[in-house]
Coordinates of C-alpha atoms in Angstrom, one line a residue:
M14 CA 5.3 22.7 8.8
T15 CA 6.8 20.1 6.4
A16 CA 7.8 22.4 3.5
F17 CA 11.5 21.4 3.6
W18 CA 11.1 17.9 5.1
T19 CA 13.5 15.4 3.3
A20 CA 15.0 12.0 4.0
A21 CA 17.7 13.8 6.0
D22 CA 15.0 14.7 8.6
I23 CA 14.1 11.0 9.4
P24 CA 14.6 10.5 13.1
D25 CA 17.0 7.8 14.2
Q26 CA 15.4 4.4 13.6
T27 CA 18.0 2.3 15.3
G28 CA 16.4 -0.7 16.9
R29 CA 13.2 -0.5 14.8
S30 CA 12.1 -3.1 12.3
V31 CA 10.1 -2.3 9.2
V32 CA 8.4 -4.6 6.6
V33 CA 8.1 -3.0 3.1
T34 CA 6.1 -4.8 0.5
G35 CA 7.3 -4.4 -3.1
A36 CA 10.7 -3.3 -1.8
N37 CA 12.8 -4.4 -4.8
S38 CA 12.2 -1.3 -7.0
G39 CA 10.7 2.1 -7.3
I40 CA 9.1 3.7 -4.3
G41 CA 9.5 0.6 -2.2
L42 CA 13.3 0.4 -2.7
A43 CA 13.6 4.2 -2.2
A44 CA 11.7 3.9 1.1
T45 CA 13.8 0.9 2.1
T46 CA 17.0 2.8 1.5
Q47 CA 15.8 5.9 3.4
L48 CA 14.7 3.9 6.4
A49 CA 17.8 1.6 6.5
N50 CA 20.0 4.7 6.2
A51 CA 18.3 6.0 9.3
G52 CA 19.2 2.8 11.2
A53 CA 16.0 0.6 10.8
H54 CA 16.2 -3.1 10.0
V55 CA 14.1 -3.5 6.9
V56 CA 12.5 -6.7 5.6
L57 CA 12.2 -6.5 1.9
A58 CA 8.9 -8.4 1.2
V59 CA 9.1 -9.3 -2.5
R60 CA 7.7 -11.8 -5.0
D61 CA 11.0 -12.4 -6.7
T62 CA 13.7 -13.0 -4.1
A63 CA 16.5 -13.0 -6.6
R64 CA 15.6 -9.4 -7.5
G65 CA 15.1 -8.7 -3.9
E66 CA 18.6 -9.8 -3.0
R67 CA 20.1 -7.7 -5.8
A68 CA 18.1 -4.7 -4.5
A69 CA 19.2 -5.4 -0.9
E70 CA 22.8 -5.3 -2.0
S71 CA 22.3 -1.7 -3.0
V72 CA 21.0 -0.7 0.4
P73 CA 23.5 0.3 3.1
G74 CA 22.3 -0.9 6.5
S75 CA 20.5 -3.9 7.9
T76 CA 18.1 -5.7 5.6
E77 CA 16.7 -9.2 4.9
V78 CA 14.7 -10.5 2.0
R79 CA 11.6 -12.7 2.3
R80 CA 9.3 -14.0 -0.3
L81 CA 5.7 -12.5 -0.5
D82 CA 3.3 -12.8 -3.4
L83 CA 0.3 -10.6 -2.6
A84 CA -1.6 -12.3 -5.4
D85 CA -1.5 -15.6 -3.6
L86 CA -3.1 -15.9 -0.2
A87 CA -1.1 -19.0 0.6
S88 CA 2.1 -17.0 0.1
V89 CA 0.7 -14.2 2.4
R90 CA -0.1 -16.7 5.1
Q91 CA 3.4 -18.3 4.8
F92 CA 5.1 -15.0 5.0
A93 CA 3.2 -14.1 8.1
A94 CA 3.8 -17.5 9.7
D95 CA 7.6 -17.3 9.0
L96 CA 7.9 -13.7 10.4
D97 CA 7.8 -14.8 14.0
R98 CA 9.0 -11.7 15.8
P99 CA 7.6 -8.2 16.6
V100 CA 7.5 -5.6 13.8
D101 CA 7.3 -1.9 14.5
V102 CA 6.1 -0.7 11.1
L103 CA 4.4 -2.3 8.1
L104 CA 4.5 -0.4 4.9
N105 CA 1.8 -1.7 2.5
N106 CA 3.5 -0.3 -0.6
A107 CA 3.4 -3.0 -3.4
G108 CA 0.9 -2.7 -6.2
V109 CA 0.0 -3.1 -9.9
M110 CA -1.6 -0.5 -12.1
A111 CA -4.0 -0.5 -15.0
T112 CA -3.1 -4.1 -16.0
P113 CA -5.0 -6.2 -18.6
F114 CA -7.8 -8.3 -17.0
G115 CA -6.4 -11.2 -15.0
R116 CA -7.0 -13.1 -11.9
T117 CA -4.9 -13.9 -8.8
V118 CA -4.2 -17.4 -7.7
D119 CA -7.3 -17.2 -5.5
G120 CA -9.5 -16.0 -8.4
F121 CA -9.7 -12.3 -7.5
E122 CA -9.4 -9.6 -10.2
R123 CA -5.6 -8.9 -10.3
Q124 CA -5.6 -5.3 -9.1
I125 CA -8.0 -5.5 -6.2
G126 CA -6.5 -8.8 -5.3
T127 CA -2.9 -7.5 -5.2
N128 CA -3.4 -3.9 -4.1
H129 CA -6.1 -4.4 -1.5
L130 CA -7.0 -8.0 -0.6
G131 CA -3.4 -9.2 -0.3
H132 CA -2.5 -6.3 2.0
F133 CA -5.8 -6.7 3.9
A134 CA -4.8 -10.3 4.7
L135 CA -1.2 -9.5 5.4
T136 CA -2.0 -6.7 7.8
N137 CA -4.5 -8.7 9.9
L138 CA -2.2 -11.7 10.0
L139 CA 0.6 -9.6 11.4
L140 CA -1.4 -7.3 13.5
A141 CA -0.8 -9.0 16.8
R142 CA 3.0 -8.6 16.3
L143 CA 2.8 -5.0 15.2
T144 CA 4.0 -2.5 17.8
D145 CA 3.6 0.9 16.2
R146 CA 1.8 1.5 12.9
V147 CA 0.6 0.3 9.5
V148 CA 0.9 2.7 6.5
T149 CA -1.0 1.8 3.3
M150 CA -0.2 3.3 0.0
S151 CA -3.1 4.8 -2.0
S152 CA -3.1 7.2 -5.0
L153 CA -4.5 10.4 -6.3
M154 CA -6.5 8.1 -8.6
H155 CA -8.6 7.0 -5.6
K156 CA -10.7 10.2 -6.4
N157 CA -11.9 8.5 -9.6
G158 CA -12.7 5.3 -7.8
R159 CA -16.0 3.5 -7.1
V160 CA -15.9 0.5 -4.8
R161 CA -18.5 -2.1 -5.6
A162 CA -18.2 -4.2 -2.4
D163 CA -20.5 -6.8 -4.0
D164 CA -18.5 -7.0 -7.2
L165 CA -14.8 -6.3 -6.3
S166 CA -13.6 -8.7 -9.0
W167 CA -15.6 -7.2 -12.0
E168 CA -17.7 -10.3 -12.5
H169 CA -20.9 -8.4 -13.2
R170 CA -19.5 -5.3 -15.1
R171 CA -17.4 -4.7 -18.1
Y172 CA -13.7 -4.6 -17.0
R173 CA -12.0 -1.2 -17.2
R174 CA -8.3 -1.3 -16.3
W175 CA -8.2 2.3 -14.9
G176 CA -11.6 1.8 -13.2
A177 CA -10.2 -1.3 -11.5
Y178 CA -7.0 0.5 -10.4
S179 CA -9.0 3.5 -9.0
Q180 CA -11.3 1.1 -7.2
S181 CA -8.3 -0.6 -5.6
K182 CA -6.7 2.7 -4.5
L183 CA -10.0 3.8 -3.0
A184 CA -10.2 0.5 -1.2
N185 CA -6.8 1.1 0.2
L186 CA -8.0 4.4 1.9
L187 CA -11.2 2.8 3.1
F188 CA -9.3 -0.1 4.6
A189 CA -6.8 2.2 6.4
A190 CA -9.7 4.2 7.9
E191 CA -11.7 1.2 9.0
L192 CA -8.6 -0.4 10.4
Q193 CA -8.1 2.6 12.6
R194 CA -11.7 2.5 13.8
R195 CA -11.2 -1.2 14.7
L196 CA -7.9 -0.6 16.4
D197 CA -9.5 2.2 18.5
S198 CA -12.4 -0.2 19.5
A199 CA -9.9 -2.9 20.5
G200 CA -8.0 -0.4 22.7
S201 CA -4.8 -0.8 20.6
S202 CA -2.1 1.8 20.5
V203 CA -1.2 0.7 16.9
R204 CA -2.0 3.4 14.3
S205 CA -3.3 3.0 10.8
L206 CA -2.2 5.7 8.3
A207 CA -2.3 6.1 4.5
A208 CA -0.1 7.9 2.0
H209 CA 0.2 8.6 -1.7
P210 CA 3.3 9.4 -3.7
G211 CA 1.8 12.1 -6.0
Y212 CA 3.1 11.7 -9.6
A213 CA 6.3 9.7 -9.3
A214 CA 8.4 8.0 -12.0
T215 CA 8.5 4.3 -11.2
N216 CA 8.2 1.0 -13.1
L217 CA 4.6 0.7 -12.0
Q218 CA 3.6 2.3 -15.3
G219 CA 5.3 -0.3 -17.3
H220 CA 2.9 -3.2 -17.0
T221 CA -0.3 -2.0 -18.7
G222 CA 0.1 -4.4 -21.6
N223 CA -0.8 -1.6 -24.0
P224 CA 2.2 -0.1 -26.0
L225 CA 0.5 3.2 -26.6
V226 CA -0.5 3.7 -22.9
H227 CA 3.0 2.5 -21.9
A228 CA 4.6 5.1 -24.2
A229 CA 2.3 7.9 -22.9
L230 CA 3.0 7.1 -19.3
W231 CA 6.7 7.0 -19.8
A232 CA 6.6 10.3 -21.6
G233 CA 4.7 11.7 -18.7
N234 CA 7.3 10.3 -16.3
A235 CA 10.1 12.0 -18.2
L236 CA 8.3 15.4 -18.5
F237 CA 6.3 15.8 -15.3
A238 CA 7.0 13.2 -12.6
Q239 CA 9.1 13.5 -9.6
S240 CA 11.7 10.9 -8.7
A241 CA 10.9 7.6 -6.9
E242 CA 13.0 9.0 -4.0
Q243 CA 10.7 12.1 -3.8
G244 CA 7.6 9.9 -4.2
A245 CA 8.7 7.7 -1.3
L246 CA 8.8 10.7 1.2
P247 CA 5.1 10.7 2.0
I248 CA 5.0 7.0 3.0
V249 CA 8.3 7.4 4.9
Y250 CA 7.0 10.6 6.6
A251 CA 3.9 8.7 7.6
A252 CA 6.0 5.8 9.0
V253 CA 8.3 7.9 11.2
S254 CA 6.4 11.1 12.2
D255 CA 4.1 11.8 15.2
L256 CA 0.8 11.7 13.3
P257 CA -2.6 10.6 14.5
G258 CA -4.1 7.4 13.4
G259 CA -6.2 7.9 10.3
A260 CA -3.9 10.5 8.8
Y261 CA -3.4 10.6 5.1
V262 CA -0.1 12.0 3.8
G263 CA 0.9 13.2 0.3
P264 CA 2.9 15.8 -1.5
T265 CA 1.9 19.4 -0.5
S266 CA 1.9 21.1 -3.9
R267 CA -1.4 22.6 -5.0
N268 CA -2.5 19.6 -6.9
E269 CA -0.7 17.1 -4.6
S270 CA 1.4 15.7 -7.5
R271 CA 4.8 16.6 -6.1
G272 CA 6.6 18.4 -3.3
A273 CA 7.4 17.8 0.4
P274 CA 5.0 15.6 2.4
G275 CA 2.1 16.8 4.4
L276 CA -1.5 16.0 5.1
A277 CA -3.5 15.2 1.9
G278 CA -7.1 15.5 0.8
R279 CA -9.4 12.6 0.2
S280 CA -12.6 12.1 -1.7
A281 CA -16.1 11.9 0.0
A282 CA -16.2 8.2 -0.9
A283 CA -13.0 7.6 1.0
S284 CA -14.6 9.0 4.1
D285 CA -17.8 6.9 3.8
E286 CA -17.8 4.8 7.0
D287 CA -20.6 2.5 5.8
L288 CA -18.8 1.7 2.6
A289 CA -15.6 1.1 4.5
R290 CA -17.5 -1.3 6.9
R291 CA -19.0 -3.2 3.9
L292 CA -15.7 -3.4 2.2
W293 CA -14.1 -4.8 5.3
E294 CA -16.8 -7.5 5.7
Q295 CA -16.5 -8.5 2.1
S296 CA -12.7 -8.6 2.4
E297 CA -13.0 -10.9 5.4
L298 CA -15.3 -13.2 3.5
L299 CA -13.1 -13.3 0.4
T300 CA -9.8 -13.8 2.2
G301 CA -10.9 -15.9 5.1
V302 CA -8.9 -13.5 7.3
R303 CA -10.5 -11.5 10.2
F304 CA -9.4 -8.6 12.3
G305 CA -6.1 -9.6 13.9
L306 CA -6.8 -8.5 17.5
S307 CA -9.2 -9.6 20.1
P308 CA -11.9 -7.1 21.2
S309 CA -9.8 -6.4 24.4
G310 CA -6.7 -5.6 22.3

């Protein structure tokens, strides 16, 4: 069904607005370019606005650059407050991977704070202005993840950078699924979907702080990875296609590492509704942000 789907198949997006987090490089910039080429107005939500402006100059079409630091809840709140108009699509794309232990401005472990909690707060703060859908980026690594809802920031376990990354990517999928359940309960027509890029060559692999890991990842990029443009297709496909809420999109090769976008598989843990509910409740407690719609929708 999607075997030959490419960016050329994106329907006309004229009149639609899209917010892309982490839009100044890699998959975020590729998705921005593909959507802007199709006529969408794209807001590049980036931590470094100078880099964002340079990226926007390379994108043909309608764009704007706004500052967003997902590792700082004050920045997330300011971004949401300043974006005072309807948004059709929110692409929760930004992330960090396998970084040395560190904490966000608010004291969260860096990977869960940036990859999950920042996007959790952003989504709920924008939800009343969203008209179509939210797409949250996960990863094949979610299958190795274990979410400890009572210890998201690794305060009671020995920190493992890959374990923390996998936890954050599993949290992304659990969040997307629980968001859809809450949208359904609120009677909202907004959809929550998730996507993963397969194995894509981006600068995400360049911030591990370990020269040996860095070299191995870049060698893997050169030998095995697909391009950022190909890696962006699943999140773009999820953003523009007629898919049901709760869908999870990824490359359709046998191991889901590359290829055209289609429906992807998820781990049993990613389908655990009780875990998703507990993660949501803990995320509300940590961020101080609650579900962004009233029960009546």
